[in-house]
Amino acid sequence: MTCPDCTRSQAEMWHGFRSGCKGCQARAASRGPQFFESREAKRQTSAYRRLIESLNLTHQQVLDAYQSDAIRQKGSK
């Protein structure tokens, strides 16, 4: 992760995001409906692919953000 908001989101439930931070963008994508729908479908949906392409992110960056997010670690999906 790349900023104080990213670091804080790993330690506690945190909803701060910084403009221009790729880590924040990946975390936002991992919390969004496109990622959720892709996880439920067990495949990358076209809406999710469009989202990560528009943010210039890789699927791995979003997965990494998802895995390190304290919200997920606290039991939310």
CSV table of N, CA, C and O in Angstrom, one decimal, residues 7-8 21 26 28-30 48 52 60 71 74 76-77:
chain,number,residue,atom,x,y,z
A,7,THR,N,-2.3,2.3,4.8
A,7,THR,CA,-1.7,1.7,6.0
A,7,THR,C,-2.7,1.6,7.1
A,7,THR,O,-2.9,0.5,7.7
A,8,ARG,N,-3.5,2.6,7.4
A,8,ARG,CA,-4.5,2.6,8.4
A,8,ARG,C,-5.6,1.6,8.1
A,8,ARG,O,-6.1,0.9,9.0
A,21,CYS,N,-3.8,7.9,-5.3
A,21,CYS,CA,-3.1,6.7,-4.7
A,21,CYS,C,-3.6,5.4,-5.3
A,21,CYS,O,-4.8,5.1,-5.2
A,26,ALA,N,-7.2,0.7,-5.7
A,26,ALA,CA,-7.4,-0.8,-5.6
A,26,ALA,C,-8.3,-1.2,-4.5
A,26,ALA,O,-9.2,-2.1,-4.6
A,28,ALA,N,-10.7,0.7,-3.1
A,28,ALA,CA,-12.0,1.1,-3.4
A,28,ALA,C,-12.6,0.1,-4.4
A,28,ALA,O,-13.8,-0.3,-4.3
A,29,ALA,N,-11.9,-0.3,-5.4
A,29,ALA,CA,-12.4,-1.3,-6.4
A,29,ALA,C,-12.7,-2.6,-5.6
A,29,ALA,O,-13.7,-3.3,-6.0
A,30,SER,N,-11.9,-3.0,-4.7
A,30,SER,CA,-12.1,-4.3,-4.0
A,30,SER,C,-13.4,-4.2,-3.1
A,30,SER,O,-13.9,-5.3,-2.7
A,48,TYR,N,-16.4,-5.5,-14.2
A,48,TYR,CA,-15.2,-5.5,-13.3
A,48,TYR,C,-14.0,-5.2,-14.2
A,48,TYR,O,-13.2,-4.4,-13.8
A,52,ILE,N,-11.4,-2.0,-13.7
A,52,ILE,CA,-10.0,-2.0,-13.4
A,52,ILE,C,-9.2,-1.4,-14.6
A,52,ILE,O,-8.1,-0.8,-14.4
A,60,GLN,N,-4.6,-8.4,-9.9
A,60,GLN,CA,-3.7,-8.7,-8.7
A,60,GLN,C,-3.7,-7.6,-7.7
A,60,GLN,O,-3.7,-7.8,-6.5
A,71,ILE,N,-11.3,-4.4,6.9
A,71,ILE,CA,-12.8,-4.7,6.8
A,71,ILE,C,-13.0,-6.2,6.5
A,71,ILE,O,-13.8,-6.8,7.1
A,74,LYS,N,-12.1,-8.5,9.4
A,74,LYS,CA,-13.0,-8.4,10.5
A,74,LYS,C,-14.3,-9.3,10.2
A,74,LYS,O,-15.2,-9.3,11.0
A,76,SER,N,-16.2,-9.1,7.2
A,76,SER,CA,-17.1,-8.7,6.1
A,76,SER,C,-16.6,-9.3,4.8
A,76,SER,O,-15.5,-9.6,4.6
A,77,LYS,N,-17.6,-9.5,3.8
A,77,LYS,CA,-17.2,-10.1,2.5
A,77,LYS,C,-17.2,-9.0,1.4
A,77,LYS,O,-17.9,-8.2,1.3
